[in-house]
Short mmCIF file of C-alpha atoms in Angstrom, two decimals:
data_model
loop_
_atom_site.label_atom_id
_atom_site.label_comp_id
_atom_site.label_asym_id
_atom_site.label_seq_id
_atom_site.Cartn_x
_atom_site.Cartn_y
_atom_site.Cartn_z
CA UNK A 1 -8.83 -12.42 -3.00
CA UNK A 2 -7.87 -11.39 -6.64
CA UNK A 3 -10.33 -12.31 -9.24
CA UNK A 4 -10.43 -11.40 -12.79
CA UNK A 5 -13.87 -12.19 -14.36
CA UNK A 6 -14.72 -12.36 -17.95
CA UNK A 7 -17.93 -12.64 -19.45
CA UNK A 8 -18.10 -15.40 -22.01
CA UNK A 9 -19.77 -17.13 -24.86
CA UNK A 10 -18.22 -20.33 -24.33
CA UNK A 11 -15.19 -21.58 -22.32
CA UNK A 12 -13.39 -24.87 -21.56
CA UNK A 13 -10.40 -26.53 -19.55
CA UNK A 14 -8.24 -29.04 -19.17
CA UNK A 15 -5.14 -29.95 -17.52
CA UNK A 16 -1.80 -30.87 -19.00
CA UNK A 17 0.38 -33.82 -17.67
CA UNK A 18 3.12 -32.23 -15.50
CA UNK A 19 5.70 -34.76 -16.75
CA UNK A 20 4.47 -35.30 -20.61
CA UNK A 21 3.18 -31.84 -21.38
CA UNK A 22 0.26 -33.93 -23.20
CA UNK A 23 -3.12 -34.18 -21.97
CA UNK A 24 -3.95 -35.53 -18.27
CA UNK A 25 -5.93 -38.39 -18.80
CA UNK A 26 -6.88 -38.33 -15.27
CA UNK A 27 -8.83 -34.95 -16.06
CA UNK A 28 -12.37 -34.76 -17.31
CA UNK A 29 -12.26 -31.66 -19.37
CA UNK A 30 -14.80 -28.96 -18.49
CA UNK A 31 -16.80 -26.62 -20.52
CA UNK A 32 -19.63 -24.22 -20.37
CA UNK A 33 -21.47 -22.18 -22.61
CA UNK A 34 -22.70 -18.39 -21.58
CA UNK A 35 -21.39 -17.04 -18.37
CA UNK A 36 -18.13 -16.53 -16.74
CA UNK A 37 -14.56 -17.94 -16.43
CA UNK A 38 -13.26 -16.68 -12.97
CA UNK A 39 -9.59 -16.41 -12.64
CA UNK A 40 -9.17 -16.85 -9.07
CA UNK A 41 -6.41 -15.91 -6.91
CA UNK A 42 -6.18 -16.47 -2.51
CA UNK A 43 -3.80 -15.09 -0.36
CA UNK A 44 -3.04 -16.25 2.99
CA UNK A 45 -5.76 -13.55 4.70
CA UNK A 46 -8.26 -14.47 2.78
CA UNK A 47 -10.78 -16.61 4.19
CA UNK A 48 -14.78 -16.62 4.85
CA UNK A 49 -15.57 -13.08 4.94
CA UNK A 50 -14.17 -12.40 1.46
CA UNK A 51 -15.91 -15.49 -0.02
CA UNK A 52 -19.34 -14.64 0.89
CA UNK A 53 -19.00 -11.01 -0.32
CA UNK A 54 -17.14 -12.09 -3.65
CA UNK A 55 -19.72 -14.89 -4.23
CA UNK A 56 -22.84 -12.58 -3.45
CA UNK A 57 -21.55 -9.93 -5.56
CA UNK A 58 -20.78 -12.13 -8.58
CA UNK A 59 -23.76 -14.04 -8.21
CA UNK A 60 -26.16 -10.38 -8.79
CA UNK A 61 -23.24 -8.70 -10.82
CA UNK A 62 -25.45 -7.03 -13.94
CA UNK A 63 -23.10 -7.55 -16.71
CA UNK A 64 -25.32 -9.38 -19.55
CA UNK A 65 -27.12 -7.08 -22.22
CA UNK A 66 -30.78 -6.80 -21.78
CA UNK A 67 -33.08 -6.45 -24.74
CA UNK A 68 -32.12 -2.45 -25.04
CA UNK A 69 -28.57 -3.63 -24.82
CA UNK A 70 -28.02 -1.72 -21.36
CA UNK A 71 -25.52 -4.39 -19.03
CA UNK A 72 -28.90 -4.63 -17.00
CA UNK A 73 -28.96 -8.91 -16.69
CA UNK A 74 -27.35 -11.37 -13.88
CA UNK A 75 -25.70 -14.73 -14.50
CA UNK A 76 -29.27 -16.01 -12.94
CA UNK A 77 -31.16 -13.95 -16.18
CA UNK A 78 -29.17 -15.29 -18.37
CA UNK A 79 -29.07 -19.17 -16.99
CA UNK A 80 -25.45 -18.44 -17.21
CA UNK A 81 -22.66 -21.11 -15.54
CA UNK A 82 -19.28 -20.58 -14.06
CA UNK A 83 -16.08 -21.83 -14.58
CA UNK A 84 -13.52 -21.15 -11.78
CA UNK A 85 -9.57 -21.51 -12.33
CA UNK A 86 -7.69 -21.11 -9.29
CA UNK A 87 -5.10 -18.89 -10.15
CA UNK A 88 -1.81 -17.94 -7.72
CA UNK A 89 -0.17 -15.46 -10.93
CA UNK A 90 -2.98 -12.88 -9.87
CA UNK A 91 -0.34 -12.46 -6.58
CA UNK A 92 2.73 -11.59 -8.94
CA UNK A 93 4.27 -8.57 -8.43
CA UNK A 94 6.59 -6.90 -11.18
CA UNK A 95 8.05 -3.83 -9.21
CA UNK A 96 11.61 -5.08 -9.30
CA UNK A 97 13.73 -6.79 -11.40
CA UNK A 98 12.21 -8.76 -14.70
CA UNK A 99 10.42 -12.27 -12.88
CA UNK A 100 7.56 -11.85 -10.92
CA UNK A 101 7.42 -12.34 -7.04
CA UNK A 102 4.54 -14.60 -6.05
CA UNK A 103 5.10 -14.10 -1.82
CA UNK A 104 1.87 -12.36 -1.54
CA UNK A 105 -0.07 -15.09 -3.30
CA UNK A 106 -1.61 -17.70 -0.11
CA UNK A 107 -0.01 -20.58 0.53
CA UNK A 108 -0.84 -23.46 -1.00
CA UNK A 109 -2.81 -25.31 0.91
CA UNK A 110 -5.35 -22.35 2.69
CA UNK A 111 -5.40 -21.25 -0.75
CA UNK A 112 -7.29 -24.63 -2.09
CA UNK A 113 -9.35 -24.66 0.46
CA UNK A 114 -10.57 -21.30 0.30
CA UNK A 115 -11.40 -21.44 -3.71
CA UNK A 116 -13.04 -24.88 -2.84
CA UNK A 117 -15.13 -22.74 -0.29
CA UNK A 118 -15.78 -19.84 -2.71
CA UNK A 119 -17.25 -22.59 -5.56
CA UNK A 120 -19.75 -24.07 -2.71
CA UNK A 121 -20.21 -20.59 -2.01
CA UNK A 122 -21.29 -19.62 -5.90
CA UNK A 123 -23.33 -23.10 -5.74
CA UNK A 124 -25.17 -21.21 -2.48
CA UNK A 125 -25.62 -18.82 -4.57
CA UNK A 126 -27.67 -20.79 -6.89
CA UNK A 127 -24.84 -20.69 -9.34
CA UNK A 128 -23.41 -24.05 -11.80
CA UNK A 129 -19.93 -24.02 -11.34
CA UNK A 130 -17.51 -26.29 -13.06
CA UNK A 131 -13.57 -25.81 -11.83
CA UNK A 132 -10.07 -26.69 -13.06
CA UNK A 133 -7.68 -28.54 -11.04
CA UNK A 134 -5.82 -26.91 -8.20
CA UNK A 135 -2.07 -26.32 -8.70
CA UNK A 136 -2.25 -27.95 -12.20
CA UNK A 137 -0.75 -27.36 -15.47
CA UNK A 138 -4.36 -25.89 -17.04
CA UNK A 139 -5.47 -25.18 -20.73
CA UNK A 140 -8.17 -22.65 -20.21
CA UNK A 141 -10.13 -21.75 -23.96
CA UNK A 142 -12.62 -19.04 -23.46
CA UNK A 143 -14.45 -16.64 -26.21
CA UNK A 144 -14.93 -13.32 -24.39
CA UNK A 145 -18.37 -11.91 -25.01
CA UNK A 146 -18.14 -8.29 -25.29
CA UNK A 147 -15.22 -8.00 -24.09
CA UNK A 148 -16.26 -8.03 -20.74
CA UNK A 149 -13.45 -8.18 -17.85
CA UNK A 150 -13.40 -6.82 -14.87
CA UNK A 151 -10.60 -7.21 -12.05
CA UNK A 152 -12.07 -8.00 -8.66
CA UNK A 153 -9.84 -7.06 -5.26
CA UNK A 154 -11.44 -7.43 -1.77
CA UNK A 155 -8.42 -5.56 -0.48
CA UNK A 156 -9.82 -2.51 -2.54
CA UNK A 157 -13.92 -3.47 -2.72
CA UNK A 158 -14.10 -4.80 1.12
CA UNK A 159 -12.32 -0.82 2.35
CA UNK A 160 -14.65 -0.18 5.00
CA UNK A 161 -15.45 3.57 3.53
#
């Protein structure tokens, strides 16, 4: 799994009508204040293993400013919330040529099910998580606090050392 997370002030999302371009009326939009947009990406080994650790790392990740202004505070110090966007471009790969190639990103179906898994696996985690809409046309607004990003890749943070 591929996840890019970004510590936020505020963030939102909806989802556009694939045949209008307007908004998808059949689309609550979603917001949240402090706390992180996830940009999530599966690929077809991902499963179980890489949800727990991903979930249990974000879950105690210390990226919030304590009162020193040290990153020294968890999403659960700050009463922070989550907003997950499933994410396949995370998979593109720009070696050759000028369009990216999205074969490494997980087929579409394990990779729903897996992000499902990984938001009831941040709700384990004692986490409120709000999501877009799998495999939707999504307008994600976010004001990045900080900036703070940081690119998450179980292929790289899982290596057994």
């Amino acid at each position: 799994m591929r996840i890019v997370l970004q510590r936020v002030s505020a963030a939102s999302v909806d989802v556009a009508d694939a045949a209008t371009g307007e908004r998808d009326a059949s689309f609550e939009p979603r917001s949240i204040g402090e706390g992180y947009v996830l940009l999530v990406g599966v690929g077809d080994e991902d499963g179980d293993e890489q949800v727990a650790w991903l979930a249990r790392k974000i879950a105690n990740l210390r990226v919030f400013e304590d009162e020193n202004g040290k990153m020294n505070r968890s999403i659960h110090d700050v009463g922070g919330e989550v907003l997950s966007i499933s994410q396949f471009t995370l998979f593109g790969d720009v070696r050759k040529g000028n369009r990216p190639s999205f074969i490494a990103a997980g087929k579409p179906e394990h990779a729903e099910k897996v992000w499902r898994r990984f938001g009831d696996a941040l709700r384990a985690e004692g986490l409120t998580v709000k999501e877009g809409r799998f495999g939707a046309h999504m307008r994600v607004s976010l004001t990045n606090d900080g900036p703070v990003t940081i690119v998450m890749d179980t292929d790289q943070l899982m290596r057994k050392a």
